[in-house]
């Protein structure tokens, strides 16, 4: 895809990933505020131009907080691109960054091409010397980096699938074009029914790939894991065991952890962002209540929650609160039940009481580390069920790829519509061509020359 | 010798258009060609138009060119192709009476005011301080001129191959042109070599017409030119037959004496026009290939065997052709052959077709790596116009990709690497739905008129047509049809009835509804008398409004990129961050706009961004410099 001056809203991470605690996501375009405001706690208005606001960024539906952010609105034309532009400073966590970008895309923005912000700045006459000099260097570095990234993405099965899809489309675009450019050559035409079938087939393939997207994202960005349980059950101890160092303070005093504590760790090569939380129980203490509330607020954005109970005795009333939470959220979050302190004994009553939840359950001891490997297995199994394990080889990674695939599907659906309306070839070809262009954001451009090459290579053309 | 304003070298399809347009724009013009009797000769198939090429002919006509008028006067088998598809890809095609076509072209050239026709061969050129000063003729004389247009076709160091025999020749029976390529490369031009071929011709009386299938022409024939009222000439049929396994077996026996398969011919030929031996080798499992038998005229016994291009030895050609049904006793009047020739890769040109190396020197036609009469004529008229514009100190005429197939053609020539003879296809035009053969006048006649090539009468006719289209479009947008009027018709047309008066526009959008029939449903007094062409135009625009709008949006964006100029001073070597591949291509092509840069093979988005940044920096620096100079 080559640049074109567009009016739509583009979004991208504009600070280098992995450096510093704060990341900046930028959105630029005429629809910037329309797209953003529904996602922000404090709505941006012209009066806020150039003012940094503490804000909250929500997912679209259901509306749940993704991160606490600082937003700065630059009003057209006084912005880098010369268009309405918003800078969102969020926590520099790949998960958060991607959720923010994804949410913006769901709400109508598009992932920017490398260099597209600068392109817009240029088209709108907004480049001054200092910007220009700095940007030239960055673009070059950035393209090299994103090139390396896409090459990594394009390795293996994913690339195979994408090329299968591209070839599918190219094949019937060629057939359509033969019917137009070589219709006097007596080459067998492509019947519309067959064409419909083939487009539908491609759409299915695209959807299959899109399906694997979430799984791919987990692999790439890591999973978010929350540890829940009543006070003193051993949450912080488990975190430390998993991290393999003393990250959280452990003490025999219930209520030691008052706010949540994050740590990065790895489970068999899988990046994990683990969060230890304040203990959950029936409480009158205001401070603790807030901690519990915060722990619960983490749940929706988590990929998996570990719920800790005690192994050596049956659950008590505080455990009951947690059981209720599990019941309430079991549709949106994956759970593993962990019975800790197995070194003190394993009471069959404990397991029995939790049976009705029908969730994977592991006995461990954070003290002796027994059962920890088993727990890791259970975590992986729960995250990647049989179905996705099978598709492990093909995953769509990166918001850009996902967006490109979604746009490809949209064009194919339009083409399908045109076929169903019995439109003639040159009309159908418009959307088939478009599908190929959009896929081109992943595969690189397909030119009309490529289509002709395909035709000449596969059909006997020429009087 | 007198000094000419413009000298055109070559009386082929490019040369004719170049010479006529320059002369008509008031410039003192000379057409130098090897033989006056071969002006307008059709080297290969005597047919004009066809898919995408028909569009080119219509555009040439809308600009005030000649090709459409010549074929209208001499066509013997007109056919509108692709009628089963949408109107955007309909394409007019006609077989010509080969001799009549040539005579008609000569009559027009020889009768043209301001145009002197000279028999001779241009073998060099005179350049003074980077500018054309004259053309050198083979015998040594010099024709002084201000501008020179080279349209040498397949003649530059032409070499004909037939089996393993080969000899110098530009076209069957005609001498090659020697020395001119070398004169150009001495000046610094780069040349390359391409190849093309042609089939044998058989005597009409030796064909058994009972064994072939007849293909009748359209009735009535649709003319090419917006000026032609009606086609007067009697029409002839063409015929279809097929090769078979026997043909293929025989052809195979000659492969060891094929100049192509033995490597004697090194140049690349067009893949869309393969020889018959190429077809049977590359598509060995195909049981038969279609052959068209096309008569070359009334008083001409030659029949063109379309689909049987070959450079195999004579004995193989004859034996193989006699295995084809209907051709069992064929008498070959001419043999098929291949020709290799020099061309000048067209990235060396400005979009005006003027060379970048030598001012006022223009190249047009097959010399630029194209193939086909229509492609040649299209370049010819553009070179003629631009030479004249420049000498008259008027702005250049450059058509862009959204305006015309001619724009697509020249833009491709300049920005793409030509690896095989270039031919037009509709799929090359990204704005295909907008570039129709029947709206070429609406798209381009304004330009032709402004330059001075399109006369008042036909121009006004176009303006009236335009007004009529606008009137009908307004009507379709503003008139509603009542259920009483629509529903009885709807039932017949298999369309859903309506309950309340419904806008015509909405009804036309239904695939099963035709605008002509809808118009018949509204009261006669409010129903102006629209020509079928107008109805067709508005019907198309209404039915496909959404698609057309999408293409128009793309055009608008495209234009913004085209209008972003890349300044002349840019020095690609001074931009460190460009990729090596891009830098090479950018230096070679020297694009005029960002849009053009984006189309060059190998130039990436990141390179474009870097380019923009650099331009911006340079602009700032230049502004600073000029401020300093002022101070
Ligand atoms: C064997 C053969 C096969 C072909 N096959 C196909 C095909 O399959 N499909 C297709 O689309 N097209 C084909 N063509 C191409 C088509 O004929 C040409 O593209 C078209 O005629 C080019 O037009 P032109 O004006 O550039 O040159 P031409 O029509 O070749 O005319 C060149 C003219 O210039 C004159 N001339 C050349 N050099 C000089 C000089 N130095 N001084 C003075 N006069 C000069 C010649 O006498 C000639 O009259 C074929 C051509 C040949 C010869
Ligand atoms: N015997 C035994 N003791 C454990 C185990 N895990 C944790 N403990 C002890 O239990 C006490 C509480 O441990 P923490 O990890 O602080 O518990 P917590 O759930 O984080 O507690 P709060 O932060 O107060 O909610 C400490 O004294 C630990 O040493 C275990 O597997 N076996
Ligand atoms: Mg704790």
PDB file of N, CA and C in Angstrom, chain B residues 113-141:
ATOM      1  N   UNK B 113      -1.836  20.654 -45.238  1.00  0.00           N
ATOM      2  CA  UNK B 113      -1.158  21.943 -45.310  1.00  0.00           C
ATOM      3  C   UNK B 113      -0.017  21.990 -44.296  1.00  0.00           C
ATOM      4  N   UNK B 114       1.032  22.715 -44.576  1.00  0.00           N
ATOM      5  CA  UNK B 114       2.187  22.843 -43.654  1.00  0.00           C
ATOM      6  C   UNK B 114       3.011  21.572 -43.520  1.00  0.00           C
ATOM      7  N   UNK B 115       2.635  20.525 -44.245  1.00  0.00           N
ATOM      8  CA  UNK B 115       3.347  19.251 -44.055  1.00  0.00           C
ATOM      9  C   UNK B 115       4.000  18.820 -45.363  1.00  0.00           C
ATOM     10  N   UNK B 116       5.330  18.691 -45.315  1.00  0.00           N
ATOM     11  CA  UNK B 116       6.056  18.246 -46.499  1.00  0.00           C
ATOM     12  C   UNK B 116       6.510  16.814 -46.270  1.00  0.00           C
ATOM     13  N   UNK B 117       6.208  15.917 -47.241  1.00  0.00           N
ATOM     14  CA  UNK B 117       6.593  14.521 -47.090  1.00  0.00           C
ATOM     15  C   UNK B 117       7.857  14.264 -47.892  1.00  0.00           C
ATOM     16  N   UNK B 118       8.852  13.683 -47.257  1.00  0.00           N
ATOM     17  CA  UNK B 118      10.149  13.469 -47.900  1.00  0.00           C
ATOM     18  C   UNK B 118      10.511  11.990 -47.820  1.00  0.00           C
ATOM     19  N   UNK B 119      10.878  11.369 -48.947  1.00  0.00           N
ATOM     20  CA  UNK B 119      11.348   9.983 -48.912  1.00  0.00           C
ATOM     21  C   UNK B 119      12.827   9.998 -48.532  1.00  0.00           C
ATOM     22  N   UNK B 120      13.179   9.268 -47.500  1.00  0.00           N
ATOM     23  CA  UNK B 120      14.572   9.263 -47.063  1.00  0.00           C
ATOM     24  C   UNK B 120      14.691   8.548 -45.742  1.00  0.00           C
ATOM     25  N   UNK B 121      15.959   8.409 -45.315  1.00  0.00           N
ATOM     26  CA  UNK B 121      16.172   7.708 -44.054  1.00  0.00           C
ATOM     27  C   UNK B 121      16.980   8.595 -43.123  1.00  0.00           C
ATOM     28  N   UNK B 122      16.446   8.841 -41.974  1.00  0.00           N
ATOM     29  CA  UNK B 122      17.165   9.651 -40.983  1.00  0.00           C
ATOM     30  C   UNK B 122      18.184   8.746 -40.290  1.00  0.00           C
ATOM     31  N   UNK B 123      19.482   9.150 -40.372  1.00  0.00           N
ATOM     32  CA  UNK B 123      20.487   8.265 -39.796  1.00  0.00           C
ATOM     33  C   UNK B 123      21.276   8.919 -38.674  1.00  0.00           C
ATOM     34  N   UNK B 124      20.964  10.178 -38.376  1.00  0.00           N
ATOM     35  CA  UNK B 124      21.660  10.828 -37.270  1.00  0.00           C
ATOM     36  C   UNK B 124      20.970  12.135 -36.942  1.00  0.00           C
ATOM     37  N   UNK B 125      21.497  12.819 -35.929  1.00  0.00           N
ATOM     38  CA  UNK B 125      20.881  14.095 -35.604  1.00  0.00           C
ATOM     39  C   UNK B 125      21.948  15.106 -35.216  1.00  0.00           C
ATOM     40  N   UNK B 126      21.585  16.347 -35.392  1.00  0.00           N
ATOM     41  CA  UNK B 126      22.487  17.441 -35.086  1.00  0.00           C
ATOM     42  C   UNK B 126      22.062  18.037 -33.758  1.00  0.00           C
ATOM     43  N   UNK B 127      23.002  18.106 -32.813  1.00  0.00           N
ATOM     44  CA  UNK B 127      22.640  18.654 -31.509  1.00  0.00           C
ATOM     45  C   UNK B 127      23.555  19.830 -31.214  1.00  0.00           C
ATOM     46  N   UNK B 128      22.955  20.981 -30.901  1.00  0.00           N
ATOM     47  CA  UNK B 128      23.780  22.138 -30.535  1.00  0.00           C
ATOM     48  C   UNK B 128      23.419  22.583 -29.130  1.00  0.00           C
ATOM     49  N   UNK B 129      24.408  22.680 -28.297  1.00  0.00           N
ATOM     50  CA  UNK B 129      24.259  22.970 -26.860  1.00  0.00           C
ATOM     51  C   UNK B 129      23.026  22.299 -26.257  1.00  0.00           C
ATOM     52  N   UNK B 130      23.024  20.968 -26.418  1.00  0.00           N
ATOM     53  CA  UNK B 130      21.999  20.161 -25.763  1.00  0.00           C
ATOM     54  C   UNK B 130      20.638  20.221 -26.410  1.00  0.00           C
ATOM     55  N   UNK B 131      20.570  20.836 -27.590  1.00  0.00           N
ATOM     56  CA  UNK B 131      19.271  21.061 -28.213  1.00  0.00           C
ATOM     57  C   UNK B 131      19.309  20.551 -29.645  1.00  0.00           C
ATOM     58  N   UNK B 132      18.211  19.977 -30.111  1.00  0.00           N
ATOM     59  CA  UNK B 132      18.162  19.494 -31.494  1.00  0.00           C
ATOM     60  C   UNK B 132      18.318  20.660 -32.466  1.00  0.00           C
ATOM     61  N   UNK B 133      19.153  20.439 -33.510  1.00  0.00           N
ATOM     62  CA  UNK B 133      19.301  21.491 -34.518  1.00  0.00           C
ATOM     63  C   UNK B 133      18.986  20.962 -35.909  1.00  0.00           C
ATOM     64  N   UNK B 134      18.936  19.643 -36.052  1.00  0.00           N
ATOM     65  CA  UNK B 134      18.631  19.118 -37.374  1.00  0.00           C
ATOM     66  C   UNK B 134      18.689  17.609 -37.413  1.00  0.00           C
ATOM     67  N   UNK B 135      18.199  17.040 -38.535  1.00  0.00           N
ATOM     68  CA  UNK B 135      18.259  15.598 -38.753  1.00  0.00           C
ATOM     69  C   UNK B 135      19.194  15.341 -39.918  1.00  0.00           C
ATOM     70  N   UNK B 136      20.049  14.304 -39.765  1.00  0.00           N
ATOM     71  CA  UNK B 136      20.955  13.958 -40.864  1.00  0.00           C
ATOM     72  C   UNK B 136      20.319  12.838 -41.665  1.00  0.00           C
ATOM     73  N   UNK B 137      20.313  12.973 -42.973  1.00  0.00           N
ATOM     74  CA  UNK B 137      19.774  11.903 -43.801  1.00  0.00           C
ATOM     75  C   UNK B 137      20.893  10.973 -44.212  1.00  0.00           C
ATOM     76  N   UNK B 138      20.515   9.767 -44.624  1.00  0.00           N
ATOM     77  CA  UNK B 138      21.500   8.732 -44.911  1.00  0.00           C
ATOM     78  C   UNK B 138      22.515   9.185 -45.961  1.00  0.00           C
ATOM     79  N   UNK B 139      22.012   9.897 -46.995  1.00  0.00           N
ATOM     80  CA  UNK B 139      22.928  10.284 -48.060  1.00  0.00           C
ATOM     81  C   UNK B 139      23.798  11.476 -47.664  1.00  0.00           C
ATOM     82  N   UNK B 140      23.649  11.956 -46.444  1.00  0.00           N
ATOM     83  CA  UNK B 140      24.566  12.977 -45.960  1.00  0.00           C
ATOM     84  C   UNK B 140      23.984  14.364 -45.838  1.00  0.00           C
ATOM     85  N   UNK B 141      22.838  14.613 -46.444  1.00  0.00           N
ATOM     86  CA  UNK B 141      22.286  15.957 -46.338  1.00  0.00           C
ATOM     87  C   UNK B 141      21.700  16.185 -44.939  1.00  0.00           C
TER      88      UNK B 141
END
